[in-house]
């Protein structure tokens, strides 16, 4: 197919010649018409080489016009955004599009990388595995990444909208070709809601280019009439430019609808569709044939040539040879001759053909050669001719185009997503799915059917079954049949390294031979070893030919060889469409503390802990984090600090059985908790692993308030509720998560009581009347007030709660302080370091999925319990009693730092690789103690007090001594003040 | 996507609004203290992992919050029974299991 000049015919096709569209190809101005795809417009403008192949940079032309084309990957910028790689046949042409080739440098038609023809042996089957082993893959990766791939993202933000929609219909019809349309027509009047999805921009499918007469009308007119009828029927819709990309369990589908305007793809809709029934009418794609040099630009599938002529009004070449294994090639020859292309010869691999075709060829004066094999192609940048071996000797033909027809491959992907098994049909030479998922039917090309009459009949039967009605009468059809297909055979008399199977990934017959020689004889191994079918075309044109060669080389039948797994999506969809509106601030909702505005005013630097929480506060004396954290800690240790702990979980448990109920969850016996008292404990899962920790307050008889950790509030409430409903349904207990109803502001430090006194509570807060681990309820200016005297910091500490809407007022009031001064605002970092100095565990940091109560030093508590609690039985299983378990200990630095995550090396080891015996769970420089401290989970840690260990983190080692986890005030004197 | 009608609030809900709770009918030993290690670990870890009809626990977590029981086919997701938690599954066998 020549490189220059217009190939557009004066008439024909479904394009609108009165509406020209301008676009550019690699900067060169070109013109197409409304109704063109990018592929048809480029071919009409004489573009013959559209890209380069993946490994060898061989020139590649258009082989097909749809999702099956392995070659025509381009980048497109339209008015709405940039698409780094898309198949030209899948993109409708629009005004002003800038289209570029994505492979080849400096250009697709002149590619320096083609000199990597030099590199041919380098890229054989398994080349990644064999070649890039030494010194290691990372040495090769940058080179390989640069040389491969299709298109580059340019970093620009699309203005194209991405929307997510949800729909439910009675029947989904996949495909609006003749089969899909007939099925939909059969459903008209049934009252069922129906969605017909068609990936092309026009309905009609093969009727757009095949010769057919249905009910006395041209096939395409019949199709257009039905499409109109569907649109006019309430409850029925037909979506064009809509790909059914994936099928999931329970008949959920992902559809991607491109909303196209005059300037490109304006929006894409990601539709999640639930369908009660499915009629799969996805059709089939044509396969190429295997012969020498079959990857040359100018070689095109026979059906695609017919489509170019009849759907797009494009004559792709002047002199055409047809090579076919079935009647498809003959139809192309006649269509081409009719369009003014000289058909040089029909080469049929079969020994004979239909008499009616033979007669027509004779009448048109087209030479016919049976049992013909192409042994060589004459081609530089364009096809010039070919050499054919025939039973009567070698012949040469001059041509600039070659149409090939090797049979059909049904598009069974969606059924296979649902687990339907592809079965090889030897008579049809194709994989079909005889057993469909529940609620599915299929009609047309996807079933292997090649007769239009039969396809329409299947569709109307399917529609009848879906709507539980009598089938409508099959319309009268006049259309040529495609006849039988000859077997896929290894081309004889040609070297295997000249026969291309996968044109995108450059997999040749010789690569399959290598794979077989090296015993990669399973299809899944063949695929990965040779990359056969791993391209963006998902091997639509190459898989079956590859399997046939594998079967041939291993002496098996194709039915024994089988086919690789089909996985979603059936064709590439944009990441942006999947993301939809979920970007930036809309990725996930944020949770704000009720006094958020005050923290912002105070100059908090926020961190996301599930809630937006102040990490530290900017102050005139603290402009950086380290300084601020040290000053905040010092304030708590020597004066007083104020900390917003409103995110702390609050779960109320009430009812006559509340005490017994709670006792079943905690390691400590909550049933003995007296009104006004608070107890700290841990909660296990049934496997005996610590699930949560916190305090439980007894507010009164039958009234408890559990305080799970901030990140666990919802989960703990749900955990209580599940056990209540499913295990102890007769318990008279109610569980309520009130986390968001109450704010909780902590004041901590030697002067904490003075700050609490500012509220002037209506209960006695003197040390004698309000002791550590007690709770009081009262009121503050008529507002309900709860104060718990508990400590996370190791200092005197009160947690003050009022209903959340008064959070700002409470915080501001406390922040003003008293005559002696104001408390300092404390962020999360200082708060966590204070608790680390005190050796209190931080759930999830200092515990992991294996840590039980024994490992954090609560064995005595467990031993004291006579009755059962969740997880207790698991604590006496052999693995729980093993002395190899990691136990929580303190670490004090001997030299260097103590960093969370550092590995504790086994004794005698100085650097990895070596055995490790645990890791640092928390670590920091302690300003109070003046040296680094940490907590660590270390094997047999309790028995190793005083031992020195080596820590390893990020390439550095340090030394630390194992100690008690409590570094600060081990006698708890400060808590009793 | 699995669609279930909650037997408590009677709303039809999709999988995303529900929480799956594993196999139903897992009996916690009445007195864990006297359960053998084998009995206890059977209770903790051993499940039938059925390919076929399975009795399961589900929670109407985005709705009324109630736990209920479902008999579901793990291959086809066909639903055969939906019960309140205190109801017992009836011993149905559908003749044409293949229709699942």
PDB file of N, CA, C and O in Angstrom, chain A residues 904-967:
ATOM      1  N   UNK A 904      16.837  -6.182  65.807  1.00  0.00           N
ATOM      2  CA  UNK A 904      17.740  -6.562  66.891  1.00  0.00           C
ATOM      3  C   UNK A 904      18.507  -7.804  66.421  1.00  0.00           C
ATOM      4  O   UNK A 904      17.906  -8.840  66.164  1.00  0.00           O
ATOM      5  N   UNK A 905      19.829  -7.653  66.260  1.00  0.00           N
ATOM      6  CA  UNK A 905      20.625  -8.762  65.728  1.00  0.00           C
ATOM      7  C   UNK A 905      20.879  -9.811  66.808  1.00  0.00           C
ATOM      8  O   UNK A 905      20.955  -9.494  68.005  1.00  0.00           O
ATOM      9  N   UNK A 906      21.003 -11.062  66.356  1.00  0.00           N
ATOM     10  CA  UNK A 906      21.286 -12.152  67.303  1.00  0.00           C
ATOM     11  C   UNK A 906      22.650 -11.915  67.945  1.00  0.00           C
ATOM     12  O   UNK A 906      23.525 -11.287  67.337  1.00  0.00           O
ATOM     13  N   UNK A 907      22.848 -12.405  69.177  1.00  0.00           N
ATOM     14  CA  UNK A 907      24.124 -12.182  69.850  1.00  0.00           C
ATOM     15  C   UNK A 907      25.292 -12.669  68.987  1.00  0.00           C
ATOM     16  O   UNK A 907      25.190 -13.704  68.327  1.00  0.00           O
ATOM     17  N   UNK A 908      26.358 -11.880  68.967  1.00  0.00           N
ATOM     18  CA  UNK A 908      27.529 -12.256  68.196  1.00  0.00           C
ATOM     19  C   UNK A 908      27.526 -11.727  66.777  1.00  0.00           C
ATOM     20  O   UNK A 908      28.543 -11.756  66.092  1.00  0.00           O
ATOM     21  N   UNK A 909      26.366 -11.216  66.312  1.00  0.00           N
ATOM     22  CA  UNK A 909      26.307 -10.684  64.955  1.00  0.00           C
ATOM     23  C   UNK A 909      26.594  -9.186  64.988  1.00  0.00           C
ATOM     24  O   UNK A 909      26.171  -8.484  65.904  1.00  0.00           O
ATOM     25  N   UNK A 910      27.307  -8.723  63.979  1.00  0.00           N
ATOM     26  CA  UNK A 910      27.624  -7.291  63.940  1.00  0.00           C
ATOM     27  C   UNK A 910      26.918  -6.585  62.791  1.00  0.00           C
ATOM     28  O   UNK A 910      26.758  -5.375  62.820  1.00  0.00           O
ATOM     29  N   UNK A 911      26.522  -7.335  61.761  1.00  0.00           N
ATOM     30  CA  UNK A 911      25.819  -6.720  60.630  1.00  0.00           C
ATOM     31  C   UNK A 911      25.072  -7.796  59.870  1.00  0.00           C
ATOM     32  O   UNK A 911      25.481  -8.953  59.866  1.00  0.00           O
ATOM     33  N   UNK A 912      23.966  -7.421  59.221  1.00  0.00           N
ATOM     34  CA  UNK A 912      23.262  -8.406  58.402  1.00  0.00           C
ATOM     35  C   UNK A 912      24.093  -8.728  57.163  1.00  0.00           C
ATOM     36  O   UNK A 912      24.948  -7.925  56.793  1.00  0.00           O
ATOM     37  N   UNK A 913      23.883  -9.829  56.462  1.00  0.00           N
ATOM     38  CA  UNK A 913      22.844 -10.816  56.761  1.00  0.00           C
ATOM     39  C   UNK A 913      23.195 -11.688  57.967  1.00  0.00           C
ATOM     40  O   UNK A 913      24.302 -12.204  58.045  1.00  0.00           O
ATOM     41  N   UNK A 914      22.241 -11.812  58.873  1.00  0.00           N
ATOM     42  CA  UNK A 914      22.410 -12.681  60.031  1.00  0.00           C
ATOM     43  C   UNK A 914      21.046 -12.875  60.650  1.00  0.00           C
ATOM     44  O   UNK A 914      20.077 -12.248  60.246  1.00  0.00           O
ATOM     45  N   UNK A 915      20.955 -13.740  61.620  1.00  0.00           N
ATOM     46  CA  UNK A 915      19.680 -13.963  62.297  1.00  0.00           C
ATOM     47  C   UNK A 915      19.327 -12.724  63.113  1.00  0.00           C
ATOM     48  O   UNK A 915      20.208 -12.083  63.690  1.00  0.00           O
ATOM     49  N   UNK A 916      18.040 -12.373  63.132  1.00  0.00           N
ATOM     50  CA  UNK A 916      17.610 -11.291  64.008  1.00  0.00           C
ATOM     51  C   UNK A 916      16.618 -11.845  65.001  1.00  0.00           C
ATOM     52  O   UNK A 916      15.951 -12.844  64.737  1.00  0.00           O
ATOM     53  N   UNK A 917      16.514 -11.181  66.157  1.00  0.00           N
ATOM     54  CA  UNK A 917      15.689 -11.731  67.238  1.00  0.00           C
ATOM     55  C   UNK A 917      14.610 -10.769  67.703  1.00  0.00           C
ATOM     56  O   UNK A 917      14.134 -10.868  68.818  1.00  0.00           O
ATOM     57  N   UNK A 918      14.234  -9.842  66.818  1.00  0.00           N
ATOM     58  CA  UNK A 918      13.187  -8.913  67.198  1.00  0.00           C
ATOM     59  C   UNK A 918      13.432  -7.561  66.566  1.00  0.00           C
ATOM     60  O   UNK A 918      14.318  -7.414  65.715  1.00  0.00           O
ATOM     61  N   UNK A 919      12.655  -6.587  66.988  1.00  0.00           N
ATOM     62  CA  UNK A 919      12.801  -5.260  66.384  1.00  0.00           C
ATOM     63  C   UNK A 919      12.349  -4.176  67.348  1.00  0.00           C
ATOM     64  O   UNK A 919      11.619  -4.434  68.311  1.00  0.00           O
ATOM     65  N   UNK A 920      12.811  -2.966  67.084  1.00  0.00           N
ATOM     66  CA  UNK A 920      12.460  -1.805  67.906  1.00  0.00           C
ATOM     67  C   UNK A 920      11.066  -1.347  67.508  1.00  0.00           C
ATOM     68  O   UNK A 920      10.801  -1.105  66.330  1.00  0.00           O
ATOM     69  N   UNK A 921      10.136  -1.277  68.443  1.00  0.00           N
ATOM     70  CA  UNK A 921       8.754  -0.928  68.131  1.00  0.00           C
ATOM     71  C   UNK A 921       8.495   0.564  68.282  1.00  0.00           C
ATOM     72  O   UNK A 921       7.645   1.124  67.606  1.00  0.00           O
ATOM     73  N   UNK A 922       9.219   1.224  69.188  1.00  0.00           N
ATOM     74  CA  UNK A 922       9.115   2.681  69.369  1.00  0.00           C
ATOM     75  C   UNK A 922      10.492   3.163  69.766  1.00  0.00           C
ATOM     76  O   UNK A 922      11.206   2.440  70.461  1.00  0.00           O
ATOM     77  N   UNK A 923      10.823   4.368  69.340  1.00  0.00           N
ATOM     78  CA  UNK A 923      12.128   4.886  69.751  1.00  0.00           C
ATOM     79  C   UNK A 923      12.161   6.388  69.628  1.00  0.00           C
ATOM     80  O   UNK A 923      11.486   6.956  68.776  1.00  0.00           O
ATOM     81  N   UNK A 924      12.902   7.033  70.518  1.00  0.00           N
ATOM     82  CA  UNK A 924      13.055   8.489  70.411  1.00  0.00           C
ATOM     83  C   UNK A 924      14.211   8.940  71.292  1.00  0.00           C
ATOM     84  O   UNK A 924      14.718   8.175  72.117  1.00  0.00           O
ATOM     85  N   UNK A 925      14.611  10.196  71.088  1.00  0.00           N
ATOM     86  CA  UNK A 925      15.518  10.827  72.043  1.00  0.00           C
ATOM     87  C   UNK A 925      14.651  11.329  73.181  1.00  0.00           C
ATOM     88  O   UNK A 925      13.685  12.046  72.938  1.00  0.00           O
ATOM     89  N   UNK A 926      14.972  10.958  74.400  1.00  0.00           N
ATOM     90  CA  UNK A 926      14.162  11.422  75.523  1.00  0.00           C
ATOM     91  C   UNK A 926      14.769  12.697  76.102  1.00  0.00           C
ATOM     92  O   UNK A 926      15.849  12.658  76.686  1.00  0.00           O
ATOM     93  N   UNK A 927      14.086  13.835  75.942  1.00  0.00           N
ATOM     94  CA  UNK A 927      14.631  15.069  76.514  1.00  0.00           C
ATOM     95  C   UNK A 927      14.634  15.022  78.040  1.00  0.00           C
ATOM     96  O   UNK A 927      15.481  15.609  78.690  1.00  0.00           O
ATOM     97  N   UNK A 928      13.675  14.266  78.595  1.00  0.00           N
ATOM     98  CA  UNK A 928      13.594  14.192  80.060  1.00  0.00           C
ATOM     99  C   UNK A 928      14.788  13.434  80.630  1.00  0.00           C
ATOM    100  O   UNK A 928      15.370  13.824  81.631  1.00  0.00           O
ATOM    101  N   UNK A 929      15.138  12.329  79.968  1.00  0.00           N
ATOM    102  CA  UNK A 929      16.234  11.507  80.467  1.00  0.00           C
ATOM    103  C   UNK A 929      17.581  11.887  79.862  1.00  0.00           C
ATOM    104  O   UNK A 929      18.623  11.523  80.398  1.00  0.00           O
ATOM    105  N   UNK A 930      17.548  12.570  78.724  1.00  0.00           N
ATOM    106  CA  UNK A 930      18.795  13.039  78.119  1.00  0.00           C
ATOM    107  C   UNK A 930      19.523  12.012  77.275  1.00  0.00           C
ATOM    108  O   UNK A 930      20.686  12.188  76.943  1.00  0.00           O
ATOM    109  N   UNK A 931      18.836  10.902  76.906  1.00  0.00           N
ATOM    110  CA  UNK A 931      19.471   9.933  76.019  1.00  0.00           C
ATOM    111  C   UNK A 931      18.386   9.192  75.237  1.00  0.00           C
ATOM    112  O   UNK A 931      17.216   9.218  75.617  1.00  0.00           O
ATOM    113  N   UNK A 932      18.779   8.503  74.160  1.00  0.00           N
ATOM    114  CA  UNK A 932      17.768   7.769  73.382  1.00  0.00           C
ATOM    115  C   UNK A 932      17.218   6.580  74.152  1.00  0.00           C
ATOM    116  O   UNK A 932      17.949   5.884  74.860  1.00  0.00           O
ATOM    117  N   UNK A 933      15.894   6.361  73.992  1.00  0.00           N
ATOM    118  CA  UNK A 933      15.238   5.210  74.608  1.00  0.00           C
ATOM    119  C   UNK A 933      14.369   4.537  73.552  1.00  0.00           C
ATOM    120  O   UNK A 933      14.104   5.099  72.492  1.00  0.00           O
ATOM    121  N   UNK A 934      13.921   3.355  73.881  1.00  0.00           N
ATOM    122  CA  UNK A 934      13.032   2.677  72.952  1.00  0.00           C
ATOM    123  C   UNK A 934      12.338   1.508  73.609  1.00  0.00           C
ATOM    124  O   UNK A 934      12.667   1.099  74.723  1.00  0.00           O
ATOM    125  N   UNK A 935      11.314   0.995  72.900  1.00  0.00           N
ATOM    126  CA  UNK A 935      10.678  -0.259  73.282  1.00  0.00           C
ATOM    127  C   UNK A 935      10.957  -1.238  72.148  1.00  0.00           C
ATOM    128  O   UNK A 935      11.073  -0.832  70.984  1.00  0.00           O
ATOM    129  N   UNK A 936      11.083  -2.502  72.486  1.00  0.00           N
ATOM    130  CA  UNK A 936      11.385  -3.485  71.459  1.00  0.00           C
ATOM    131  C   UNK A 936      10.730  -4.806  71.810  1.00  0.00           C
ATOM    132  O   UNK A 936      10.561  -5.140  72.980  1.00  0.00           O
ATOM    133  N   UNK A 937      10.325  -5.534  70.770  1.00  0.00           N
ATOM    134  CA  UNK A 937       9.851  -6.907  70.948  1.00  0.00           C
ATOM    135  C   UNK A 937      11.028  -7.818  70.630  1.00  0.00           C
ATOM    136  O   UNK A 937      11.513  -7.842  69.501  1.00  0.00           O
ATOM    137  N   UNK A 938      11.531  -8.487  71.659  1.00  0.00           N
ATOM    138  CA  UNK A 938      12.736  -9.304  71.510  1.00  0.00           C
ATOM    139  C   UNK A 938      12.478 -10.707  72.054  1.00  0.00           C
ATOM    140  O   UNK A 938      11.844 -10.864  73.108  1.00  0.00           O
ATOM    141  N   UNK A 939      12.946 -11.717  71.329  1.00  0.00           N
ATOM    142  CA  UNK A 939      12.786 -13.097  71.786  1.00  0.00           C
ATOM    143  C   UNK A 939      13.376 -13.258  73.193  1.00  0.00           C
ATOM    144  O   UNK A 939      14.503 -12.826  73.450  1.00  0.00           O
ATOM    145  N   UNK A 940      12.597 -13.855  74.084  1.00  0.00           N
ATOM    146  CA  UNK A 940      13.000 -14.119  75.486  1.00  0.00           C
ATOM    147  C   UNK A 940      13.465 -12.843  76.183  1.00  0.00           C
ATOM    148  O   UNK A 940      14.317 -12.865  77.059  1.00  0.00           O
ATOM    149  N   UNK A 941      12.893 -11.713  75.798  1.00  0.00           N
ATOM    150  CA  UNK A 941      13.383 -10.412  76.279  1.00  0.00           C
ATOM    151  C   UNK A 941      13.376 -10.254  77.788  1.00  0.00           C
ATOM    152  O   UNK A 941      14.296  -9.673  78.362  1.00  0.00           O
ATOM    153  N   UNK A 942      12.325 -10.800  78.468  1.00  0.00           N
ATOM    154  CA  UNK A 942      12.219 -10.598  79.921  1.00  0.00           C
ATOM    155  C   UNK A 942      13.443 -11.139  80.655  1.00  0.00           C
ATOM    156  O   UNK A 942      13.890 -10.570  81.644  1.00  0.00           O
ATOM    157  N   UNK A 943      13.976 -12.245  80.116  1.00  0.00           N
ATOM    158  CA  UNK A 943      15.100 -12.896  80.810  1.00  0.00           C
ATOM    159  C   UNK A 943      16.438 -12.268  80.434  1.00  0.00           C
ATOM    160  O   UNK A 943      17.478 -12.723  80.900  1.00  0.00           O
ATOM    161  N   UNK A 944      16.393 -11.251  79.575  1.00  0.00           N
ATOM    162  CA  UNK A 944      17.666 -10.727  79.062  1.00  0.00           C
ATOM    163  C   UNK A 944      17.946  -9.305  79.548  1.00  0.00           C
ATOM    164  O   UNK A 944      18.715  -8.570  78.932  1.00  0.00           O
ATOM    165  N   UNK A 945      17.305  -8.910  80.642  1.00  0.00           N
ATOM    166  CA  UNK A 945      17.530  -7.573  81.191  1.00  0.00           C
ATOM    167  C   UNK A 945      19.030  -7.355  81.415  1.00  0.00           C
ATOM    168  O   UNK A 945      19.709  -8.228  81.923  1.00  0.00           O
ATOM    169  N   UNK A 946      19.521  -6.179  80.999  1.00  0.00           N
ATOM    170  CA  UNK A 946      20.925  -5.846  81.203  1.00  0.00           C
ATOM    171  C   UNK A 946      21.819  -6.246  80.045  1.00  0.00           C
ATOM    172  O   UNK A 946      22.935  -5.753  79.916  1.00  0.00           O
ATOM    173  N   UNK A 947      21.317  -7.130  79.164  1.00  0.00           N
ATOM    174  CA  UNK A 947      22.138  -7.578  78.031  1.00  0.00           C
ATOM    175  C   UNK A 947      22.271  -6.459  76.994  1.00  0.00           C
ATOM    176  O   UNK A 947      21.347  -5.705  76.756  1.00  0.00           O
ATOM    177  N   UNK A 948      23.432  -6.388  76.370  1.00  0.00           N
ATOM    178  CA  UNK A 948      23.635  -5.418  75.293  1.00  0.00           C
ATOM    179  C   UNK A 948      23.325  -6.078  73.962  1.00  0.00           C
ATOM    180  O   UNK A 948      23.710  -7.214  73.722  1.00  0.00           O
ATOM    181  N   UNK A 949      22.609  -5.352  73.093  1.00  0.00           N
ATOM    182  CA  UNK A 949      22.273  -5.902  71.780  1.00  0.00           C
ATOM    183  C   UNK A 949      22.699  -4.908  70.692  1.00  0.00           C
ATOM    184  O   UNK A 949      22.870  -3.713  70.948  1.00  0.00           O
ATOM    185  N   UNK A 950      22.871  -5.455  69.472  1.00  0.00           N
ATOM    186  CA  UNK A 950      23.186  -4.610  68.321  1.00  0.00           C
ATOM    187  C   UNK A 950      21.913  -4.372  67.524  1.00  0.00           C
ATOM    188  O   UNK A 950      21.167  -5.311  67.226  1.00  0.00           O
ATOM    189  N   UNK A 951      21.633  -3.108  67.197  1.00  0.00           N
ATOM    190  CA  UNK A 951      20.465  -2.750  66.398  1.00  0.00           C
ATOM    191  C   UNK A 951      20.942  -2.398  64.993  1.00  0.00           C
ATOM    192  O   UNK A 951      22.012  -1.815  64.810  1.00  0.00           O
ATOM    193  N   UNK A 952      20.113  -2.750  64.012  1.00  0.00           N
ATOM    194  CA  UNK A 952      20.468  -2.433  62.626  1.00  0.00           C
ATOM    195  C   UNK A 952      19.289  -1.738  61.967  1.00  0.00           C
ATOM    196  O   UNK A 952      18.163  -2.232  61.980  1.00  0.00           O
ATOM    197  N   UNK A 953      19.545  -0.565  61.383  1.00  0.00           N
ATOM    198  CA  UNK A 953      18.486   0.161  60.694  1.00  0.00           C
ATOM    199  C   UNK A 953      19.069   0.971  59.547  1.00  0.00           C
ATOM    200  O   UNK A 953      20.015   1.745  59.756  1.00  0.00           O
ATOM    201  N   UNK A 954      18.510   0.786  58.349  1.00  0.00           N
ATOM    202  CA  UNK A 954      18.917   1.583  57.191  1.00  0.00           C
ATOM    203  C   UNK A 954      20.434   1.670  57.021  1.00  0.00           C
ATOM    204  O   UNK A 954      20.982   2.751  56.816  1.00  0.00           O
ATOM    205  N   UNK A 955      21.106   0.540  57.148  1.00  0.00           N
ATOM    206  CA  UNK A 955      22.538   0.512  56.890  1.00  0.00           C
ATOM    207  C   UNK A 955      23.397   0.926  58.069  1.00  0.00           C
ATOM    208  O   UNK A 955      24.620   0.903  57.983  1.00  0.00           O
ATOM    209  N   UNK A 956      22.757   1.334  59.180  1.00  0.00           N
ATOM    210  CA  UNK A 956      23.566   1.753  60.330  1.00  0.00           C
ATOM    211  C   UNK A 956      23.338   0.792  61.494  1.00  0.00           C
ATOM    212  O   UNK A 956      22.247   0.272  61.671  1.00  0.00           O
ATOM    213  N   UNK A 957      24.358   0.599  62.283  1.00  0.00           N
ATOM    214  CA  UNK A 957      24.179  -0.205  63.490  1.00  0.00           C
ATOM    215  C   UNK A 957      24.374   0.677  64.711  1.00  0.00           C
ATOM    216  O   UNK A 957      25.050   1.721  64.655  1.00  0.00           O
ATOM    217  N   UNK A 958      23.744   0.286  65.809  1.00  0.00           N
ATOM    218  CA  UNK A 958      23.948   0.980  67.079  1.00  0.00           C
ATOM    219  C   UNK A 958      23.844  -0.071  68.181  1.00  0.00           C
ATOM    220  O   UNK A 958      23.451  -1.207  67.932  1.00  0.00           O
ATOM    221  N   UNK A 959      24.251   0.319  69.382  1.00  0.00           N
ATOM    222  CA  UNK A 959      24.227  -0.623  70.501  1.00  0.00           C
ATOM    223  C   UNK A 959      23.258  -0.106  71.561  1.00  0.00           C
ATOM    224  O   UNK A 959      23.140   1.096  71.797  1.00  0.00           O
ATOM    225  N   UNK A 960      22.542  -1.028  72.201  1.00  0.00           N
ATOM    226  CA  UNK A 960      21.592  -0.630  73.238  1.00  0.00           C
ATOM    227  C   UNK A 960      21.550  -1.710  74.309  1.00  0.00           C
ATOM    228  O   UNK A 960      21.904  -2.864  74.066  1.00  0.00           O
ATOM    229  N   UNK A 961      21.118  -1.309  75.506  1.00  0.00           N
ATOM    230  CA  UNK A 961      21.004  -2.252  76.619  1.00  0.00           C
ATOM    231  C   UNK A 961      19.530  -2.523  76.891  1.00  0.00           C
ATOM    232  O   UNK A 961      18.701  -1.615  76.884  1.00  0.00           O
ATOM    233  N   UNK A 962      19.199  -3.803  77.107  1.00  0.00           N
ATOM    234  CA  UNK A 962      17.820  -4.185  77.417  1.00  0.00           C
ATOM    235  C   UNK A 962      17.516  -3.805  78.865  1.00  0.00           C
ATOM    236  O   UNK A 962      18.303  -4.096  79.777  1.00  0.00           O
ATOM    237  N   UNK A 963      16.372  -3.120  79.048  1.00  0.00           N
ATOM    238  CA  UNK A 963      15.984  -2.648  80.378  1.00  0.00           C
ATOM    239  C   UNK A 963      14.502  -2.918  80.595  1.00  0.00           C
ATOM    240  O   UNK A 963      13.831  -3.473  79.736  1.00  0.00           O
ATOM    241  N   UNK A 964      14.025  -2.457  81.725  1.00  0.00           N
ATOM    242  CA  UNK A 964      12.582  -2.434  81.959  1.00  0.00           C
ATOM    243  C   UNK A 964      11.978  -1.416  80.992  1.00  0.00           C
ATOM    244  O   UNK A 964      12.617  -0.440  80.637  1.00  0.00           O
ATOM    245  N   UNK A 965      10.729  -1.644  80.539  1.00  0.00           N
ATOM    246  CA  UNK A 965      10.133  -0.674  79.614  1.00  0.00           C
ATOM    247  C   UNK A 965       9.762   0.659  80.291  1.00  0.00           C
ATOM    248  O   UNK A 965       9.460   1.620  79.593  1.00  0.00           O
ATOM    249  N   UNK A 966       9.758   0.695  81.606  1.00  0.00           N
ATOM    250  CA  UNK A 966       9.373   1.956  82.276  1.00  0.00           C
ATOM    251  C   UNK A 966      10.631   2.768  82.574  1.00  0.00           C
ATOM    252  O   UNK A 966      11.450   2.380  83.394  1.00  0.00           O
ATOM    253  N   UNK A 967      10.760   3.908  81.865  1.00  0.00           N
ATOM    254  CA  UNK A 967      11.971   4.724  82.025  1.00  0.00           C
ATOM    255  C   UNK A 967      11.772   5.857  83.016  1.00  0.00           C
ATOM    256  O   UNK A 967      12.706   6.425  83.535  1.00  0.00           O
TER     257      UNK A 967
END
